[in-house]
Short mmCIF file of C-alpha atoms (C1' of nucleotides) in Angstrom, two decimals:
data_model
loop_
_atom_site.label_atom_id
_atom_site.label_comp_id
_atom_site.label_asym_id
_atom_site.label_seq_id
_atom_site.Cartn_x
_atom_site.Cartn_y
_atom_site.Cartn_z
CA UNK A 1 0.00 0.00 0.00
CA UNK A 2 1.98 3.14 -1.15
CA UNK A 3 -0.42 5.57 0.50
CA UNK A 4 -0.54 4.89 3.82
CA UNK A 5 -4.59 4.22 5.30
CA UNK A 6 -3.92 7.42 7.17
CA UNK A 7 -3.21 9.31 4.09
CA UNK A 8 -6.05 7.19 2.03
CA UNK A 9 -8.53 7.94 4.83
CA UNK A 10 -7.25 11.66 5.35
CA UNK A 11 -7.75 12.49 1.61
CA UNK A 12 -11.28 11.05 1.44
CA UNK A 13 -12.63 12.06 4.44
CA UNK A 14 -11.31 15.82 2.90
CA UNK A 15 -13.66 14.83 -0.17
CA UNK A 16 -16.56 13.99 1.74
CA UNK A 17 -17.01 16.63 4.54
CA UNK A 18 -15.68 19.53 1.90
CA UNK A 19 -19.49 17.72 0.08
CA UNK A 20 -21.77 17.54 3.07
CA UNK A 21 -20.34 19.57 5.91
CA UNK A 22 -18.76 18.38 9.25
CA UNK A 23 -21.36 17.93 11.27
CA UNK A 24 -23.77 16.33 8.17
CA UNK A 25 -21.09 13.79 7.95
CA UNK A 26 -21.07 11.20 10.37
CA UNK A 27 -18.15 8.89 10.73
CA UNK A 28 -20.66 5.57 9.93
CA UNK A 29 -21.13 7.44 6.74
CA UNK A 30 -17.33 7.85 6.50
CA UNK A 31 -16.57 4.53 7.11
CA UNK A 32 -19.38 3.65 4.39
CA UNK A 33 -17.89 5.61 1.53
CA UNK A 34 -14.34 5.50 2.13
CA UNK A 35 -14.36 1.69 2.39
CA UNK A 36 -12.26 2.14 5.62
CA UNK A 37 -13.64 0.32 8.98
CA UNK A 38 -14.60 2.58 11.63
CA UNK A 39 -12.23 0.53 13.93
CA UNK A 40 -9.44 2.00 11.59
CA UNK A 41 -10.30 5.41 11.92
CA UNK A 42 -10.39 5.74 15.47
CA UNK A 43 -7.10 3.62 15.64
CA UNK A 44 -5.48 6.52 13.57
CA UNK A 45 -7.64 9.44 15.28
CA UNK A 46 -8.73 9.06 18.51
CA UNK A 47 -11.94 11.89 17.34
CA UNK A 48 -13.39 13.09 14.52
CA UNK A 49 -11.71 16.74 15.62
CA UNK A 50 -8.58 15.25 15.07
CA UNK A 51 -9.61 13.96 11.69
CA UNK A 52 -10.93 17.08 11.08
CA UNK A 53 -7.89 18.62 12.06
CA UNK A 54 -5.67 16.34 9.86
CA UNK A 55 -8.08 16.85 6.86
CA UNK A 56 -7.68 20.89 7.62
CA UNK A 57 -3.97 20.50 7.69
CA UNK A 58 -3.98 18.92 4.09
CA UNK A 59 -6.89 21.01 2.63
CA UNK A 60 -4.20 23.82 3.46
CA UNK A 61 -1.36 22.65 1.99
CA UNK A 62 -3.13 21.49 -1.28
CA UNK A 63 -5.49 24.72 -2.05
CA UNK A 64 -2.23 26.46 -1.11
CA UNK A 65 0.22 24.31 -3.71
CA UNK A 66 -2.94 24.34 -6.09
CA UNK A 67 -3.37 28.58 -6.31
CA UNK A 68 0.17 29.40 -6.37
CA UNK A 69 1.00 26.62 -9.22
CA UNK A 70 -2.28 28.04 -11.21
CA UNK A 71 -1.06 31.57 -10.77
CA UNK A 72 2.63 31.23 -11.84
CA UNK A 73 1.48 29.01 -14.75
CA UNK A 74 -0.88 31.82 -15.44
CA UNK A 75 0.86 35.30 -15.21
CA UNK A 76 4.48 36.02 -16.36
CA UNK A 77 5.16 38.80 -13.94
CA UNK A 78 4.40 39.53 -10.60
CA UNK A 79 1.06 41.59 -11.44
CA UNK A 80 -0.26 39.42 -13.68
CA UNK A 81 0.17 36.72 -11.12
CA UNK A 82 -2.22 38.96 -8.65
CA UNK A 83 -4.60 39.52 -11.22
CA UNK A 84 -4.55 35.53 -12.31
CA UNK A 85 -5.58 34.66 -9.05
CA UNK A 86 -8.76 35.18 -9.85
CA UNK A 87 -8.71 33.55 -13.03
CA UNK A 88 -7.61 30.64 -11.09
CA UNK A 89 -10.80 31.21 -9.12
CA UNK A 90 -13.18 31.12 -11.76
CA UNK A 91 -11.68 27.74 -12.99
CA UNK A 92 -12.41 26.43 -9.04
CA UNK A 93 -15.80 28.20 -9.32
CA UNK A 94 -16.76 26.32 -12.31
CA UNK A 95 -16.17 22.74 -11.62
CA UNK A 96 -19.33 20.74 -10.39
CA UNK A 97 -17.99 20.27 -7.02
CA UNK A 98 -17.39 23.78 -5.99
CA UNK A 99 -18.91 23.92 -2.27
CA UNK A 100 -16.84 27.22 -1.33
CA UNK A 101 -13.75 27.42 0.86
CA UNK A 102 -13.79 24.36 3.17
CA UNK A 103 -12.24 27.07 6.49
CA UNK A 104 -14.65 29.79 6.04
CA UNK A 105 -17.48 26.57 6.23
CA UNK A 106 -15.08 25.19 9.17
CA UNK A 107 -14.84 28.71 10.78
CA UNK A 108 -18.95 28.59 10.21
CA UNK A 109 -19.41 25.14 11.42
CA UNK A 110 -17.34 26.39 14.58
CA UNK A 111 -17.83 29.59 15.65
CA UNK A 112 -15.92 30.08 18.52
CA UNK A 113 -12.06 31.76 17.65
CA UNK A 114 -10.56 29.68 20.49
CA UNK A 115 -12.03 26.33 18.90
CA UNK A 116 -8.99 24.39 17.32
CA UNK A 117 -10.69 24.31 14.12
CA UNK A 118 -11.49 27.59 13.98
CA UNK A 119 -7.99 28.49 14.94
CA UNK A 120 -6.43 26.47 12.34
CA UNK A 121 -8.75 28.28 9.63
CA UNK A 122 -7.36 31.36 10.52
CA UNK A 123 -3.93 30.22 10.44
CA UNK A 124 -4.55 29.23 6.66
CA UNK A 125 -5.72 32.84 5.99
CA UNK A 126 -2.87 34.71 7.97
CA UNK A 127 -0.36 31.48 5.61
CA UNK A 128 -2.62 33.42 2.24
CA UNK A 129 -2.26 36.48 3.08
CA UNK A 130 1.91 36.17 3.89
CA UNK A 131 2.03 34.52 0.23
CA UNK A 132 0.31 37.29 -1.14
CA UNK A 133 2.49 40.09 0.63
CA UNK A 134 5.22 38.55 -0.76
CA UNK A 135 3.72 38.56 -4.39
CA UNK A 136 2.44 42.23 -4.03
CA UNK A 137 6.58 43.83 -2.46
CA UNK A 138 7.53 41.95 -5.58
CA UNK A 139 5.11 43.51 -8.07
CA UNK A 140 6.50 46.67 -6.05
CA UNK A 141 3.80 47.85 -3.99
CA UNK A 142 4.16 50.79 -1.54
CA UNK A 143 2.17 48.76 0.86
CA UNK A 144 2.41 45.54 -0.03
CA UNK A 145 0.35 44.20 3.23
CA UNK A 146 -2.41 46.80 2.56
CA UNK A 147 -2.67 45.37 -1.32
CA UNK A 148 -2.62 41.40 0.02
CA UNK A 149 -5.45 42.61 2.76
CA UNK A 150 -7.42 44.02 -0.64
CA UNK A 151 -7.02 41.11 -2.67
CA UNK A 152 -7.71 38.22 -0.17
CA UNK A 153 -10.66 39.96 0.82
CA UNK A 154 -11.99 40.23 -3.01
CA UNK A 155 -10.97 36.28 -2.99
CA UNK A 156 -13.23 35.66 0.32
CA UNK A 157 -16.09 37.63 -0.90
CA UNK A 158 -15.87 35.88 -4.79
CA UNK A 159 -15.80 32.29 -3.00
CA UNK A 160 -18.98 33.44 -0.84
CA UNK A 161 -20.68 34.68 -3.77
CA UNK A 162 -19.85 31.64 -6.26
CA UNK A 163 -21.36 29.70 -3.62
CA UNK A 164 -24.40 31.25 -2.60
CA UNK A 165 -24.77 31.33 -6.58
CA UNK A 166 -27.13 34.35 -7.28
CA UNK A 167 -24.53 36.08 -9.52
CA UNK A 168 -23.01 34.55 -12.61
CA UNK A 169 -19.15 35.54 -12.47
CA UNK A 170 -18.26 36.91 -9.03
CA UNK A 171 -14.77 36.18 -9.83
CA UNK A 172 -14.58 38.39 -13.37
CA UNK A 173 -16.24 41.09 -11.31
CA UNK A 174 -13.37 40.23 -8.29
CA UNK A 175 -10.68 41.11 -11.09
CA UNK A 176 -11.88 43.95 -12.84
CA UNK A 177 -12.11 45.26 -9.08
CA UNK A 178 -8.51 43.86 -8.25
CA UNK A 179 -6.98 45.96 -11.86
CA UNK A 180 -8.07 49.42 -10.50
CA UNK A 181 -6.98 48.74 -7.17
CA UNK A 182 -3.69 47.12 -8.32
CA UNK A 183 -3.20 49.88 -10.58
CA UNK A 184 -3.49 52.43 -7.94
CA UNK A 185 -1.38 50.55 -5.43
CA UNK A 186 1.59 50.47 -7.81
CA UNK A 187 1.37 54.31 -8.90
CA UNK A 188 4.88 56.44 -8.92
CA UNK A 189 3.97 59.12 -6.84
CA UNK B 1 -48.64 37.33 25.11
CA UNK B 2 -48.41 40.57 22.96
CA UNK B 3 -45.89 38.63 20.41
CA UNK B 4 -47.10 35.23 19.90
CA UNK B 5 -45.51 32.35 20.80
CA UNK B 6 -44.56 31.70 17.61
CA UNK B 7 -42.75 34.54 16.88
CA UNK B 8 -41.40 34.80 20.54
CA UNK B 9 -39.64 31.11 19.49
CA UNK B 10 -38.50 32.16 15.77
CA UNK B 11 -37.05 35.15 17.27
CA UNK B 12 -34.78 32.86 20.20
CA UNK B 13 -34.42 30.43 17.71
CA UNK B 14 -32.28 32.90 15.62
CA UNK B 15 -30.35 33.82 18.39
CA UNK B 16 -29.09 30.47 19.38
CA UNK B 17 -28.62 28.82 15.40
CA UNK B 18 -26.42 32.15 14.85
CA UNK B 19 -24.84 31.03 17.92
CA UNK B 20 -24.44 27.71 17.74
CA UNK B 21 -24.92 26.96 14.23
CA UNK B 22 -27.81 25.16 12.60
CA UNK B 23 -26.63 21.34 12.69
CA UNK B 24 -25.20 21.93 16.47
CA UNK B 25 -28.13 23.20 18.11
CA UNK B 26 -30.82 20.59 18.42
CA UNK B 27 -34.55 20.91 19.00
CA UNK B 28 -34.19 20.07 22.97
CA UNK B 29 -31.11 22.60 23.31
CA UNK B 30 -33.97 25.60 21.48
CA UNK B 31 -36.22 23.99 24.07
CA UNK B 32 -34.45 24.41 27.07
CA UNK B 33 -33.01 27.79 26.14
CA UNK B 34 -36.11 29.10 25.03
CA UNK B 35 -38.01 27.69 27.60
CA UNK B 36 -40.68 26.87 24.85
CA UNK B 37 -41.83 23.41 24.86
CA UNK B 38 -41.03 20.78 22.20
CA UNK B 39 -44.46 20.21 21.75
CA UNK B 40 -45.26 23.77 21.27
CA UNK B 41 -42.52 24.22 18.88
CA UNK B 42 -43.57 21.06 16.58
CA UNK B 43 -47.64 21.94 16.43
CA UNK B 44 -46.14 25.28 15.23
CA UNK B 45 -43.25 23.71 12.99
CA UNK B 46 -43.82 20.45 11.50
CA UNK B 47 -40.07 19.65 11.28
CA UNK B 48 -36.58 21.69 12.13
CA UNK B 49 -36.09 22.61 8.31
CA UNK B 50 -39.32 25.01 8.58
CA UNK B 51 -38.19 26.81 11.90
CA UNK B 52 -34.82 27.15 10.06
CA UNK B 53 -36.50 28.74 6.89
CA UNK B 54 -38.62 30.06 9.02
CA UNK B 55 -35.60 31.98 11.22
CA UNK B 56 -34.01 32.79 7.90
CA UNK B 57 -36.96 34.99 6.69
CA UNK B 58 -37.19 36.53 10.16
CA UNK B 59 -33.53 37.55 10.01
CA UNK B 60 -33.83 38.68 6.23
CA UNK B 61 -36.48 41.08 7.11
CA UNK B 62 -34.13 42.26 10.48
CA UNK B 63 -31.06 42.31 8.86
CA UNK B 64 -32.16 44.43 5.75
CA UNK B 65 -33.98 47.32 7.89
CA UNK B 66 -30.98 47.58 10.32
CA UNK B 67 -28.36 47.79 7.40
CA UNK B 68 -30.23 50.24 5.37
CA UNK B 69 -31.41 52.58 8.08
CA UNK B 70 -27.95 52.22 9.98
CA UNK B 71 -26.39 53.69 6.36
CA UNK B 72 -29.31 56.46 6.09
CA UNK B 73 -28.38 57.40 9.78
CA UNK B 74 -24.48 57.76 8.92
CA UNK B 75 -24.56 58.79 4.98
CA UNK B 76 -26.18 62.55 3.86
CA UNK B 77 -25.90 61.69 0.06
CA UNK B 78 -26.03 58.32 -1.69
CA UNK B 79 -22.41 58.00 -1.96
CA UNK B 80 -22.29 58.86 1.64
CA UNK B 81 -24.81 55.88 1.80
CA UNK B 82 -22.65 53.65 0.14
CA UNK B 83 -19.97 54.09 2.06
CA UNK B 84 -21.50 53.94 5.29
CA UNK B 85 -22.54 50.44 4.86
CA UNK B 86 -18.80 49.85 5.69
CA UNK B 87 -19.35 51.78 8.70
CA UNK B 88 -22.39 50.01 9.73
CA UNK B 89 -20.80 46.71 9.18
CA UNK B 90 -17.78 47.77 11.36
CA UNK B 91 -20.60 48.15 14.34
CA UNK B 92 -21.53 44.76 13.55
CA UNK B 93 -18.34 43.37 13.85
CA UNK B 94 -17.71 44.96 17.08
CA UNK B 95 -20.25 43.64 18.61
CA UNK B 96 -19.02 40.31 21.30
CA UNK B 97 -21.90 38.29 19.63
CA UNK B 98 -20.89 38.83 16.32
CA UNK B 99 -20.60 35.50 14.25
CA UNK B 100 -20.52 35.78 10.45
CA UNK B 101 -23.33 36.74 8.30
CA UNK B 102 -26.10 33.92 9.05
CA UNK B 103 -26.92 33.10 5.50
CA UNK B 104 -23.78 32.55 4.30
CA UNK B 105 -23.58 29.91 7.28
CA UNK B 106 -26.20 28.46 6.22
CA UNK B 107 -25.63 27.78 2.67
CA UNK B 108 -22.13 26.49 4.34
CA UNK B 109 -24.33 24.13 6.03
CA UNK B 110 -26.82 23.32 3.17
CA UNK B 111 -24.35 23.61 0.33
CA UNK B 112 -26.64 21.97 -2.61
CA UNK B 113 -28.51 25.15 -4.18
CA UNK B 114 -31.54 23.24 -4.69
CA UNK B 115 -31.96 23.28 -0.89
CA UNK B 116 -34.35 25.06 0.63
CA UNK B 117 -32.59 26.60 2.99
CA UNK B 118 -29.73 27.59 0.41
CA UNK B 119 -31.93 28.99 -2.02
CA UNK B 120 -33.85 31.61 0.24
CA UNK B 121 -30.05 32.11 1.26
CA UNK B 122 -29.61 33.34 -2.06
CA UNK B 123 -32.92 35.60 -2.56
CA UNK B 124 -31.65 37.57 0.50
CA UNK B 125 -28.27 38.19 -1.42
CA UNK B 126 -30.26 39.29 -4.47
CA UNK B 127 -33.11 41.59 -2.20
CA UNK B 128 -29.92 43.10 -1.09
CA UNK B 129 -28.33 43.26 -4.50
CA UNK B 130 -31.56 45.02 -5.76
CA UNK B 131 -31.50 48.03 -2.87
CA UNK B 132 -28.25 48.84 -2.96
CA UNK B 133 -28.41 49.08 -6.93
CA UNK B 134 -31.46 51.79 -6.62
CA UNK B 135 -28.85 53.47 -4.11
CA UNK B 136 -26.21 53.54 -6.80
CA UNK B 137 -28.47 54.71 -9.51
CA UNK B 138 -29.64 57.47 -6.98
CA UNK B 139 -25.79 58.06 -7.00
CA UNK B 140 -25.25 58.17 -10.31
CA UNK B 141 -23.47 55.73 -11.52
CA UNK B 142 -23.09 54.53 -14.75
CA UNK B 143 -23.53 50.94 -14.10
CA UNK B 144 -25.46 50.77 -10.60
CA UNK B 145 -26.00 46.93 -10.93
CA UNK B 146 -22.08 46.66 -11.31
CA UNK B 147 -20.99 49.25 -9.20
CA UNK B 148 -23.77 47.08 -6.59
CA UNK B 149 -22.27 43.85 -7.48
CA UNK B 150 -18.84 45.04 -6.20
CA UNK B 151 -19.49 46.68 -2.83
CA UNK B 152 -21.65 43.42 -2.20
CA UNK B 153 -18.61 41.30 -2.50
CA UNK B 154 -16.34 43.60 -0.73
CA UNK B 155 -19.54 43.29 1.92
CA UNK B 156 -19.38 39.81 1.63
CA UNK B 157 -15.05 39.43 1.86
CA UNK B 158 -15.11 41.92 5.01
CA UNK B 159 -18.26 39.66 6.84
CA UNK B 160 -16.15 36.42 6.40
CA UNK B 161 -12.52 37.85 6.66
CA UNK B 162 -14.02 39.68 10.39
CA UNK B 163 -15.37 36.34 11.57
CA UNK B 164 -12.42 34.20 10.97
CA UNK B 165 -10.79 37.20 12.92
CA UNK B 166 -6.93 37.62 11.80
CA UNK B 167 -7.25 40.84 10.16
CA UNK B 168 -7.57 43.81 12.15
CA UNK B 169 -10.14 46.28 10.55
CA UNK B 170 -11.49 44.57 7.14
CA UNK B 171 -14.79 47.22 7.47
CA UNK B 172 -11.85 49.48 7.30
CA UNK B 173 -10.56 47.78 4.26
CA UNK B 174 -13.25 47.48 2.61
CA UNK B 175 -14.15 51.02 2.82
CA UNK B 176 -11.29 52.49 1.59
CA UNK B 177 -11.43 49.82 -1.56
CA UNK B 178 -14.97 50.96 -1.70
CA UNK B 179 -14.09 54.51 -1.82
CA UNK B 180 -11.72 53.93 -4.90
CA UNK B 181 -14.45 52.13 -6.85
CA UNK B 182 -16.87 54.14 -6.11
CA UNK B 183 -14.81 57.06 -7.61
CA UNK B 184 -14.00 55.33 -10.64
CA UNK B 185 -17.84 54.45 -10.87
CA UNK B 186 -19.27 57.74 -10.52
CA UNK B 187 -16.36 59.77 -13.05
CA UNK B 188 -17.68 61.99 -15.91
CA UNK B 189 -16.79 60.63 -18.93
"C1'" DC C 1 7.29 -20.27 6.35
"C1'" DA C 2 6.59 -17.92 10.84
"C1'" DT C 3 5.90 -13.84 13.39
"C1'" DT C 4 4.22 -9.41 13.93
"C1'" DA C 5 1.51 -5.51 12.77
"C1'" DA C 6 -2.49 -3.57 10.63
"C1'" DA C 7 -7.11 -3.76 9.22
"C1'" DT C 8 -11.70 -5.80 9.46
"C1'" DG C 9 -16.70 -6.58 10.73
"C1'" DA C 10 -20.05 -6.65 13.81
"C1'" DA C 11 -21.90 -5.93 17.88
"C1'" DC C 12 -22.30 -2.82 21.68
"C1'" DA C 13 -22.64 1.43 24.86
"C1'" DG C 14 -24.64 5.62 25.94
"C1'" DA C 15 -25.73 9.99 24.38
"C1'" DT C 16 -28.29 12.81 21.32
"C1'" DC C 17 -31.06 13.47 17.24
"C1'" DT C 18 -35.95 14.55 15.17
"C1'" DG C 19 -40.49 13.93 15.95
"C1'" DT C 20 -44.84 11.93 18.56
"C1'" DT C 21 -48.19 10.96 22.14
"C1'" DC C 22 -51.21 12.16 25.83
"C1'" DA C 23 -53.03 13.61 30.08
"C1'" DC C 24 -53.18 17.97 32.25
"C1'" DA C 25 -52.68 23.11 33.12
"C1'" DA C 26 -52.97 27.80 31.78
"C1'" DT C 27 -55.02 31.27 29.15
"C1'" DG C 28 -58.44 34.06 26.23
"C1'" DC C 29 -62.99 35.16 25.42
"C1'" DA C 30 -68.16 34.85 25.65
"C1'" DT D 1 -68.78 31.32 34.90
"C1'" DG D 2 -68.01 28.08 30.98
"C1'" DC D 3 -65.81 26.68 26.84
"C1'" DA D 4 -62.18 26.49 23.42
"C1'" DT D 5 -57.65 27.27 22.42
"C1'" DT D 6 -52.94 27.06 23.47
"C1'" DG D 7 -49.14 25.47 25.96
"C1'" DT D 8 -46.87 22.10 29.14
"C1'" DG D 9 -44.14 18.12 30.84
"C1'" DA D 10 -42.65 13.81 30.51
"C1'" DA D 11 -42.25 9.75 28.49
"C1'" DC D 12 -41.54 7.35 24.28
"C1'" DA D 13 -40.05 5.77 19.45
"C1'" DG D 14 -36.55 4.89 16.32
"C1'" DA D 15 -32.74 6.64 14.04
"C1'" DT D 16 -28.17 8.35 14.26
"C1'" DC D 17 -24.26 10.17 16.78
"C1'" DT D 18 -19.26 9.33 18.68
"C1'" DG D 19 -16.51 5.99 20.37
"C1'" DT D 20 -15.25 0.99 22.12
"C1'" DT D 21 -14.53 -3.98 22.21
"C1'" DC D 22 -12.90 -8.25 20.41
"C1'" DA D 23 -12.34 -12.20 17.74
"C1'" DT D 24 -10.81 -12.89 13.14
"C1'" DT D 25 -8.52 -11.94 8.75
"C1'" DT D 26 -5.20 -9.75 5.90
"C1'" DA D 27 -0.74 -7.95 4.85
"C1'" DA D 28 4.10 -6.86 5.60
"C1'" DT D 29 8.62 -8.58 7.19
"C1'" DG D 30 12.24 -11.56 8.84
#
DNA sequence: CATTAAATGAACAGATCTGTTCACAATGCA
DNA sequence: TGCATTGTGAACAGATCTGTTCATTTAATG
């Protein structure tokens, strides 16, 4: 077995809560679709926090890999790699299994900011928004914390809208916002 | 009883789903907080789905009238308006109770659109999307429905990115990315 | 092949879930 | 006062929840 059960059961379990929710998922369920015993699961976590935790933990590290991969791939310089974040977006927005960020539903499902959950959503926006300073002292932004605050908060408010799905391209109207405000961040004064 | 039972229990129920969340608090947890009994709560609710929906249209109605006289309150013109919303929302956020924007929670909940509960989610994005377009026509803009479409998402962005609670000010944000927009929307061509 | 480690299935515990039943108490109104 | 409506409490049903137990099977390793 090259992936290890953890791994196997990690990765699935990802799959099925990012579908139903944490609480709508039940670990029978789990067990059920993921073809792993129950008795396995708790031998690897001893709760489903800690498997939600571990499933967190990856979700991070994969939409993480995922956006910055899709935006190098899609802008050549430094700007165009702000502004293809939201092209990267609309390409998450459109696939039939778009269910919105899986921390802001984590943050949702768990309200309270001490809860470890909660807590570890908000250390994978504080991990975005350090990527994105980065991206915007490169492009050579005065501010380049102010511009990452701007843009992450377009991203949150696209992935709420594409959700919700009244509107029909939250992310095209994210990046025509994201130009002007780019554009003004990188003036010459 | 001046308000009727019913609405004395859709009104508590609100307070403790936005609380707790919808899947976390169960029927005897509204019962013992509300100090309504079950029985009362199922002859005037046939199932938990219908107080939800029920909740929902209760806070639509609440949330709506506080947001749009809060910003008549604070904002002299319609830009003023506009902006204000940013300064109403900051309020909001201040407040020790505050826990993301309830509808948004529950379409994290009840993420399949054809949902009940999701879909009246979305026609209190789109009642919202419709008044604040009359306010930027009253403005002047060129494009109201776009010029709506954006400070709904920056709305949206600031709502989530203030719940999951590692930025600092996003009203703040927001309002100074609205102010830019705004700007650019309202410029004689 | 033999030994060890990992995974399984199924039953079980006890709590909690949604929803029901029913005898009784409180309230509103004539 | 008398009657109808509304609400109550407590028990109950049956499903589902998280988590455990244990005898057995499967897989990896020497």
């Amino acid at each position: 077995m090259r992936p290890s059960k953890r791994d196997e059961l990690v990765q699935k379990a990802l799959t099925i809560f990012y579908r139903e929710g944490f609480h709508a998922a039940g670990m029978d369920l789990l067990s059920a679709e993921t073809g792993i015993s129950k008795t396995t699961m708790f031998k690897h976590f001893r709760t489903k926090e800690e498997l939600i935790l571990a499933v967190l933990r990856l979700r991070d590290e994969q939409f993480r890999n995922w956006l910055f991969r899709r935006m190098e791939q899609l802008g050549p310089t430094p700007r165009d790699r702000m502004l293809a974040m939201f092209d990267a977006l609309r390409e998450w927005f459109q696939t039939p299994e778009y269910r919105s960020c899986m921390f802001i539903k984590a943050s949702g499902e768990y309200p309270q900011r001490d809860h470890p959950i909660h807590a570890l959503s908000a250390e994978h926006k504080r991990l975005l928004h350090r990527q994105i300073t980065e991206l915007a002292r490169e492009a050579g932004a005065v501010e380049p914390e102010v511009l990452a605050r701007a843009l992450l908060l377009l991203k949150e408010g696209a992935i709420v809208t594409a959700h919700i799905g009244h509107e029909v391209d939250p992310a095209g109207d994210a990046r025509a916002m994201a130009e002007v405000l780019i554009d003004k961040a990188l003036e010459k004064h």
